[in-house]
PDB file of C-alpha atoms in Angstrom:
ATOM      1  CA  UNK A  16      -8.388   6.785   3.489  1.00 71.00           C
ATOM      2  CA  UNK A  17      -4.999   7.017   1.828  1.00 80.00           C
ATOM      3  CA  UNK A  18      -3.336   3.751   0.925  1.00 88.00           C
ATOM      4  CA  UNK A  19      -0.147   4.806   2.681  1.00 92.00           C
ATOM      5  CA  UNK A  20      -0.223   7.374   5.479  1.00 94.00           C
ATOM      6  CA  UNK A  21       2.589   9.153   7.220  1.00 94.00           C
ATOM      7  CA  UNK A  22       2.832  11.944   9.761  1.00 89.00           C
ATOM      8  CA  UNK A  23       4.120  14.850   7.652  1.00 87.00           C
ATOM      9  CA  UNK A  24       6.066  16.360  10.536  1.00 88.00           C
ATOM     10  CA  UNK A  25       8.256  18.303  10.671  1.00 93.00           C
ATOM     11  CA  UNK A  26      10.196  16.441  13.313  1.00 95.00           C
ATOM     12  CA  UNK A  27      12.708  18.882  14.763  1.00 96.00           C
ATOM     13  CA  UNK A  28      15.325  17.031  16.794  1.00 97.00           C
ATOM     14  CA  UNK A  29      18.764  17.906  18.177  1.00 97.00           C
ATOM     15  CA  UNK A  30      21.889  16.183  16.933  1.00 98.00           C
ATOM     16  CA  UNK A  31      22.409  12.872  18.663  1.00 98.00           C
ATOM     17  CA  UNK A  32      18.728  12.287  19.308  1.00 97.00           C
ATOM     18  CA  UNK A  33      16.821   9.142  18.446  1.00 98.00           C
ATOM     19  CA  UNK A  34      13.772   9.662  16.278  1.00 97.00           C
ATOM     20  CA  UNK A  35      11.141   7.261  14.986  1.00 96.00           C
ATOM     21  CA  UNK A  36       8.683   7.535  12.126  1.00 94.00           C
ATOM     22  CA  UNK A  37       5.636   5.380  11.584  1.00 94.00           C
ATOM     23  CA  UNK A  38       3.731   4.628   8.441  1.00 95.00           C
ATOM     24  CA  UNK A  39       0.427   2.803   8.065  1.00 96.00           C
ATOM     25  CA  UNK A  40      -0.892   1.059   4.984  1.00 94.00           C
ATOM     26  CA  UNK A  41      -4.448   0.076   4.170  1.00 91.00           C
ATOM     27  CA  UNK A  42      -4.080  -2.917   1.852  1.00 86.00           C
ATOM     28  CA  UNK A  43      -3.410  -6.103   3.783  1.00 83.00           C
ATOM     29  CA  UNK A  44      -2.250  -7.739   0.532  1.00 81.00           C
ATOM     30  CA  UNK A  45       0.813  -5.489   0.429  1.00 81.00           C
ATOM     31  CA  UNK A  46       3.908  -7.614   0.272  1.00 80.00           C
ATOM     32  CA  UNK A  47       7.033  -5.453   0.194  1.00 87.00           C
ATOM     33  CA  UNK A  48       7.946  -2.333   2.074  1.00 91.00           C
ATOM     34  CA  UNK A  49      10.631   0.281   1.740  1.00 93.00           C
ATOM     35  CA  UNK A  50      11.899   3.558   3.083  1.00 96.00           C
ATOM     36  CA  UNK A  51      13.137   6.155   0.615  1.00 96.00           C
ATOM     37  CA  UNK A  52      14.958   9.359   1.467  1.00 97.00           C
ATOM     38  CA  UNK A  53      14.428  12.612  -0.418  1.00 97.00           C
ATOM     39  CA  UNK A  54      16.655  15.609   0.156  1.00 96.00           C
ATOM     40  CA  UNK A  55      15.239  19.061  -0.475  1.00 92.00           C
ATOM     41  CA  UNK A  56      14.725  19.639  -4.212  1.00 88.00           C
ATOM     42  CA  UNK A  57      16.323  16.296  -5.038  1.00 94.00           C
ATOM     43  CA  UNK A  58      15.107  12.941  -6.270  1.00 96.00           C
ATOM     44  CA  UNK A  59      14.045  10.151  -3.905  1.00 96.00           C
ATOM     45  CA  UNK A  60      16.593   7.420  -3.234  1.00 95.00           C
ATOM     46  CA  UNK A  61      16.123   4.028  -1.641  1.00 93.00           C
ATOM     47  CA  UNK A  62      17.232   4.074   1.980  1.00 95.00           C
ATOM     48  CA  UNK A  63      16.379   0.524   2.949  1.00 94.00           C
ATOM     49  CA  UNK A  64      13.969  -2.315   2.466  1.00 91.00           C
ATOM     50  CA  UNK A  65      11.839  -3.472   5.387  1.00 92.00           C
ATOM     51  CA  UNK A  66      11.851  -7.160   6.155  1.00 86.00           C
ATOM     52  CA  UNK A  67       9.353  -9.099   8.244  1.00 87.00           C
ATOM     53  CA  UNK A  68      11.911  -9.854  10.915  1.00 87.00           C
ATOM     54  CA  UNK A  69      13.099  -6.260  11.085  1.00 88.00           C
ATOM     55  CA  UNK A  70      16.429  -5.084   9.786  1.00 93.00           C
ATOM     56  CA  UNK A  71      19.185  -2.696  10.676  1.00 95.00           C
ATOM     57  CA  UNK A  72      21.646  -0.712   8.627  1.00 94.00           C
ATOM     58  CA  UNK A  73      24.034   1.205  10.811  1.00 96.00           C
ATOM     59  CA  UNK A  74      22.048   3.823  12.717  1.00 98.00           C
ATOM     60  CA  UNK A  75      18.841   2.957  10.900  1.00 98.00           C
ATOM     61  CA  UNK A  76      16.384   0.254  11.964  1.00 97.00           C
ATOM     62  CA  UNK A  77      13.255  -0.675  10.042  1.00 96.00           C
ATOM     63  CA  UNK A  78      10.427  -2.788  11.393  1.00 96.00           C
ATOM     64  CA  UNK A  79       7.232  -4.232   9.990  1.00 95.00           C
ATOM     65  CA  UNK A  80       4.064  -5.098  11.883  1.00 93.00           C
ATOM     66  CA  UNK A  81       1.767  -6.914   9.485  1.00 92.00           C
ATOM     67  CA  UNK A  82      -0.993  -7.460  12.024  1.00 92.00           C
ATOM     68  CA  UNK A  83      -1.342  -3.721  12.625  1.00 93.00           C
ATOM     69  CA  UNK A  84      -0.319  -2.810   9.086  1.00 93.00           C
ATOM     70  CA  UNK A  85       2.419  -0.372   9.894  1.00 92.00           C
ATOM     71  CA  UNK A  86       6.103   0.005   9.312  1.00 96.00           C
ATOM     72  CA  UNK A  87       8.559   2.089  11.243  1.00 96.00           C
ATOM     73  CA  UNK A  88      11.949   3.687  10.807  1.00 97.00           C
ATOM     74  CA  UNK A  89      14.188   4.418  13.784  1.00 97.00           C
ATOM     75  CA  UNK A  90      17.195   6.682  13.441  1.00 98.00           C
ATOM     76  CA  UNK A  91      19.700   6.658  16.289  1.00 98.00           C
ATOM     77  CA  UNK A  92      22.335   9.310  16.987  1.00 98.00           C
ATOM     78  CA  UNK A  93      20.850  11.744  14.459  1.00 98.00           C
ATOM     79  CA  UNK A  94      23.263  13.700  12.270  1.00 98.00           C
ATOM     80  CA  UNK A  95      22.711  17.017  10.557  1.00 98.00           C
ATOM     81  CA  UNK A  96      23.021  15.131   7.278  1.00 97.00           C
ATOM     82  CA  UNK A  97      19.971  13.045   8.179  1.00 98.00           C
ATOM     83  CA  UNK A  98      17.777  16.098   7.552  1.00 98.00           C
ATOM     84  CA  UNK A  99      15.505  15.084   4.681  1.00 97.00           C
ATOM     85  CA  UNK A 100      12.024  13.825   3.898  1.00 96.00           C
ATOM     86  CA  UNK A 101      11.522  10.112   4.508  1.00 97.00           C
ATOM     87  CA  UNK A 102       9.055   8.383   2.206  1.00 96.00           C
ATOM     88  CA  UNK A 103       7.279   5.188   3.148  1.00 95.00           C
ATOM     89  CA  UNK A 104       6.712   2.961   0.107  1.00 92.00           C
ATOM     90  CA  UNK A 105       4.536  -0.124  -0.202  1.00 90.00           C
ATOM     91  CA  UNK A 106       4.690  -2.610  -3.063  1.00 84.00           C
ATOM     92  CA  UNK A 107       1.448  -4.302  -4.043  1.00 75.00           C
ATOM     93  CA  UNK A 108       1.478  -7.250  -6.408  1.00 67.00           C
ATOM     94  CA  UNK A 109      -1.485  -7.487  -8.732  1.00 57.00           C
ATOM     95  CA  UNK A 110      -1.795  -9.239 -12.069  1.00 48.00           C
ATOM     96  CA  UNK A 111       1.151  -8.545 -14.346  1.00 45.00           C
ATOM     97  CA  UNK A 112       2.399  -5.522 -12.517  1.00 53.00           C
ATOM     98  CA  UNK A 113       3.874  -4.518  -9.247  1.00 62.00           C
ATOM     99  CA  UNK A 114       2.572  -1.258  -7.949  1.00 73.00           C
ATOM    100  CA  UNK A 115       4.602   0.993  -5.708  1.00 84.00           C
ATOM    101  CA  UNK A 116       2.515   3.282  -3.507  1.00 88.00           C
ATOM    102  CA  UNK A 117       4.344   6.256  -2.010  1.00 91.00           C
ATOM    103  CA  UNK A 118       3.454   8.020   1.199  1.00 94.00           C
ATOM    104  CA  UNK A 119       3.610  11.796   1.274  1.00 94.00           C
ATOM    105  CA  UNK A 120       6.703  11.757   3.437  1.00 95.00           C
ATOM    106  CA  UNK A 121       7.838  12.796   6.891  1.00 96.00           C
ATOM    107  CA  UNK A 122      10.146  15.784   7.150  1.00 95.00           C
ATOM    108  CA  UNK A 123      13.061  15.478   9.556  1.00 97.00           C
ATOM    109  CA  UNK A 124      15.105  18.518  10.556  1.00 97.00           C
ATOM    110  CA  UNK A 125      18.124  17.781  12.743  1.00 97.00           C
ATOM    111  CA  UNK A 126      19.263  20.872  14.634  1.00 96.00           C
ATOM    112  CA  UNK A 127      22.855  21.596  15.719  1.00 95.00           C
TER     113      UNK A 127
ATOM    114  CA  UNK B   3      27.031  11.888 -15.105  1.00 64.00           C
ATOM    115  CA  UNK B   4      23.612  10.858 -13.861  1.00 73.00           C
ATOM    116  CA  UNK B   5      22.348   7.407 -14.808  1.00 93.00           C
ATOM    117  CA  UNK B   6      18.836   8.778 -15.377  1.00 97.00           C
ATOM    118  CA  UNK B   7      18.781  12.145 -17.115  1.00 97.00           C
ATOM    119  CA  UNK B   8      15.781  14.409 -17.511  1.00 98.00           C
ATOM    120  CA  UNK B   9      15.429  17.445 -19.743  1.00 97.00           C
ATOM    121  CA  UNK B  10      14.484  20.184 -19.274  1.00 97.00           C
ATOM    122  CA  UNK B  11      15.163  20.576 -15.547  1.00 97.00           C
ATOM    123  CA  UNK B  12      12.946  23.634 -15.318  1.00 97.00           C
ATOM    124  CA  UNK B  13      10.288  24.934 -17.638  1.00 97.00           C
ATOM    125  CA  UNK B  14       7.753  27.709 -17.467  1.00 97.00           C
ATOM    126  CA  UNK B  15       5.019  27.650 -20.058  1.00 96.00           C
ATOM    127  CA  UNK B  16       1.557  28.998 -20.738  1.00 97.00           C
ATOM    128  CA  UNK B  17      -1.814  27.322 -20.678  1.00 97.00           C
ATOM    129  CA  UNK B  18      -2.554  25.487 -23.912  1.00 97.00           C
ATOM    130  CA  UNK B  19       1.047  24.945 -24.946  1.00 97.00           C
ATOM    131  CA  UNK B  20       2.408  21.504 -25.824  1.00 97.00           C
ATOM    132  CA  UNK B  21       5.250  20.383 -23.598  1.00 97.00           C
ATOM    133  CA  UNK B  22       7.559  17.386 -23.824  1.00 98.00           C
ATOM    134  CA  UNK B  23       9.708  16.135 -20.978  1.00 98.00           C
ATOM    135  CA  UNK B  24      12.436  13.744 -21.969  1.00 98.00           C
ATOM    136  CA  UNK B  25      14.137  10.997 -20.046  1.00 98.00           C
ATOM    137  CA  UNK B  26      17.132   8.873 -20.966  1.00 98.00           C
ATOM    138  CA  UNK B  27      18.917   6.226 -18.930  1.00 97.00           C
ATOM    139  CA  UNK B  28      22.214   4.398 -19.067  1.00 96.00           C
ATOM    140  CA  UNK B  29      21.321   1.744 -16.496  1.00 93.00           C
ATOM    141  CA  UNK B  30      20.143  -0.772 -19.076  1.00 92.00           C
ATOM    142  CA  UNK B  31      16.815  -1.224 -17.297  1.00 91.00           C
ATOM    143  CA  UNK B  32      13.735  -2.366 -19.150  1.00 90.00           C
ATOM    144  CA  UNK B  33      11.207  -0.668 -16.895  1.00 90.00           C
ATOM    145  CA  UNK B  34      10.667   3.072 -17.004  1.00 93.00           C
ATOM    146  CA  UNK B  35       8.154   5.296 -15.225  1.00 94.00           C
ATOM    147  CA  UNK B  36       6.884   8.842 -15.079  1.00 96.00           C
ATOM    148  CA  UNK B  37       5.720  10.259 -11.735  1.00 96.00           C
ATOM    149  CA  UNK B  38       4.565  13.650 -10.616  1.00 97.00           C
ATOM    150  CA  UNK B  39       5.074  15.009  -7.130  1.00 96.00           C
ATOM    151  CA  UNK B  40       2.836  17.604  -5.529  1.00 94.00           C
ATOM    152  CA  UNK B  41       3.007  18.952  -1.977  1.00 87.00           C
ATOM    153  CA  UNK B  42       0.754  16.922   0.305  1.00 83.00           C
ATOM    154  CA  UNK B  43       0.008  14.314  -2.364  1.00 85.00           C
ATOM    155  CA  UNK B  44       3.278  12.486  -2.690  1.00 85.00           C
ATOM    156  CA  UNK B  45       4.486  10.760  -5.806  1.00 92.00           C
ATOM    157  CA  UNK B  46       1.803   9.601  -8.213  1.00 93.00           C
ATOM    158  CA  UNK B  47       2.328   7.354 -11.214  1.00 92.00           C
ATOM    159  CA  UNK B  48       1.403   8.817 -14.606  1.00 95.00           C
ATOM    160  CA  UNK B  49       2.578   6.149 -17.070  1.00 95.00           C
ATOM    161  CA  UNK B  50       4.907   3.188 -17.062  1.00 92.00           C
ATOM    162  CA  UNK B  51       6.562   0.990 -19.638  1.00 93.00           C
ATOM    163  CA  UNK B  52       8.048  -2.464 -19.148  1.00 88.00           C
ATOM    164  CA  UNK B  53       9.696  -2.543 -22.570  1.00 89.00           C
ATOM    165  CA  UNK B  54       9.681  -0.670 -25.868  1.00 90.00           C
ATOM    166  CA  UNK B  55       6.382  -2.190 -27.004  1.00 91.00           C
ATOM    167  CA  UNK B  56       4.645  -1.932 -23.655  1.00 91.00           C
ATOM    168  CA  UNK B  57       2.941   1.255 -22.427  1.00 94.00           C
ATOM    169  CA  UNK B  58       0.568   1.372 -19.476  1.00 92.00           C
ATOM    170  CA  UNK B  59      -1.484   4.061 -17.810  1.00 93.00           C
ATOM    171  CA  UNK B  60      -0.862   4.861 -14.200  1.00 91.00           C
ATOM    172  CA  UNK B  61      -3.269   6.405 -11.735  1.00 88.00           C
ATOM    173  CA  UNK B  62      -3.289   9.914 -13.222  1.00 94.00           C
ATOM    174  CA  UNK B  63      -2.751   9.566 -16.987  1.00 95.00           C
ATOM    175  CA  UNK B  64      -5.461  11.988 -18.170  1.00 96.00           C
ATOM    176  CA  UNK B  65      -3.930  14.946 -19.995  1.00 96.00           C
ATOM    177  CA  UNK B  66      -0.637  13.140 -20.584  1.00 98.00           C
ATOM    178  CA  UNK B  67       0.822  10.854 -23.239  1.00 97.00           C
ATOM    179  CA  UNK B  68       4.120   9.018 -23.482  1.00 97.00           C
ATOM    180  CA  UNK B  69       6.449   7.566 -26.053  1.00 97.00           C
ATOM    181  CA  UNK B  70       9.054   4.855 -25.516  1.00 96.00           C
ATOM    182  CA  UNK B  71      11.409   5.541 -28.399  1.00 91.00           C
ATOM    183  CA  UNK B  72      14.032   3.018 -27.321  1.00 94.00           C
ATOM    184  CA  UNK B  73      14.933   0.995 -24.269  1.00 94.00           C
ATOM    185  CA  UNK B  74      16.847   3.975 -22.955  1.00 96.00           C
ATOM    186  CA  UNK B  75      14.362   6.746 -23.761  1.00 97.00           C
ATOM    187  CA  UNK B  76      10.908   7.516 -22.393  1.00 98.00           C
ATOM    188  CA  UNK B  77       9.272  10.875 -23.011  1.00 98.00           C
ATOM    189  CA  UNK B  78       6.215  12.463 -21.423  1.00 98.00           C
ATOM    190  CA  UNK B  79       4.009  14.911 -23.317  1.00 98.00           C
ATOM    191  CA  UNK B  80       1.403  17.370 -22.177  1.00 97.00           C
ATOM    192  CA  UNK B  81      -0.617  18.045 -25.310  1.00 92.00           C
ATOM    193  CA  UNK B  82      -2.288  21.170 -23.946  1.00 96.00           C
ATOM    194  CA  UNK B  83      -0.829  22.208 -20.617  1.00 97.00           C
ATOM    195  CA  UNK B  84      -3.091  23.495 -17.854  1.00 97.00           C
ATOM    196  CA  UNK B  85      -2.162  25.179 -14.546  1.00 97.00           C
ATOM    197  CA  UNK B  86      -2.984  22.135 -12.382  1.00 96.00           C
ATOM    198  CA  UNK B  87      -0.241  20.255 -14.221  1.00 97.00           C
ATOM    199  CA  UNK B  88       2.258  22.497 -12.453  1.00 97.00           C
ATOM    200  CA  UNK B  89       4.355  19.994 -10.517  1.00 97.00           C
ATOM    201  CA  UNK B  90       7.712  18.304 -10.142  1.00 97.00           C
ATOM    202  CA  UNK B  91       7.993  15.423 -12.610  1.00 98.00           C
ATOM    203  CA  UNK B  92      10.284  12.455 -12.102  1.00 97.00           C
ATOM    204  CA  UNK B  93      11.349   9.768 -14.502  1.00 97.00           C
ATOM    205  CA  UNK B  94      12.456   6.487 -12.933  1.00 94.00           C
ATOM    206  CA  UNK B  95      13.770   3.092 -13.947  1.00 93.00           C
ATOM    207  CA  UNK B  96      13.848  -0.329 -12.353  1.00 89.00           C
ATOM    208  CA  UNK B  97      15.240  -3.748 -13.121  1.00 83.00           C
ATOM    209  CA  UNK B  98      12.977  -6.363 -14.662  1.00 67.00           C
ATOM    210  CA  UNK B  99      14.246  -9.110 -12.397  1.00 53.00           C
ATOM    211  CA  UNK B 100      14.340  -9.249  -9.483  1.00 47.00           C
ATOM    212  CA  UNK B 101      11.869  -6.680  -8.407  1.00 55.00           C
ATOM    213  CA  UNK B 102      13.458  -5.297  -5.311  1.00 65.00           C
ATOM    214  CA  UNK B 103      11.226  -2.270  -5.201  1.00 69.00           C
ATOM    215  CA  UNK B 104      14.174  -0.032  -5.964  1.00 84.00           C
ATOM    216  CA  UNK B 105      13.464   2.760  -8.378  1.00 90.00           C
ATOM    217  CA  UNK B 106      16.260   4.927  -9.744  1.00 93.00           C
ATOM    218  CA  UNK B 107      15.006   8.454 -10.246  1.00 96.00           C
ATOM    219  CA  UNK B 108      16.171  11.252 -12.461  1.00 97.00           C
ATOM    220  CA  UNK B 109      16.810  14.642 -10.895  1.00 96.00           C
ATOM    221  CA  UNK B 110      13.351  15.898 -11.760  1.00 97.00           C
ATOM    222  CA  UNK B 111      11.771  18.400 -14.128  1.00 98.00           C
ATOM    223  CA  UNK B 112      10.011  21.316 -12.505  1.00 97.00           C
ATOM    224  CA  UNK B 113       7.136  22.471 -14.708  1.00 97.00           C
ATOM    225  CA  UNK B 114       5.150  25.645 -14.152  1.00 97.00           C
ATOM    226  CA  UNK B 115       2.063  26.276 -16.246  1.00 97.00           C
ATOM    227  CA  UNK B 116       0.814  29.860 -16.117  1.00 96.00           C
TER     228      UNK B 116
END
């Protein structure tokens, strides 16, 4: 079982739609969680951190469910510019290092 | 100009050749990383360095070596390239404190080994 699993998609949605992605992680000791965005043929960039109480940044809402070991990303009022791959990232603390585990990503294609 | 710069951006080489990918950063971060990205496998850590005197293997270090020449420079070498090392390679940096989980990536180096 992969340490971080995501539905690869693609999710094809019309402009204005609401879309949600889930991500599950296997290590219950994971302590920090993030969503990164990667445009086609570009580098990943941090979209937002995921806090235990849930957090919102404009049209984006991230939630964490520790009991079920999953995190989610909700995008409201989708824009064409939201088309990208969304990477779920989990930070595990162990010894002297912090280890970031990346999911394989979920591809979102917003259609006009 | 990009804060994290990788060279070359694209490279095609033959099996058995030695290849070096270079990374330099102007962010002043102590921590630097090399990742490779393959379709369906996501980003995987090759090597990381927390300062000039600190080099650590990641999950897939076999066939690779690194050199941290200065705080701002971290290079990745493939001593004898093989076709399954064809991938997109990313260099990244992060702050020492606090660890927010934010990595700053270079634009990537696409390597093809024939």
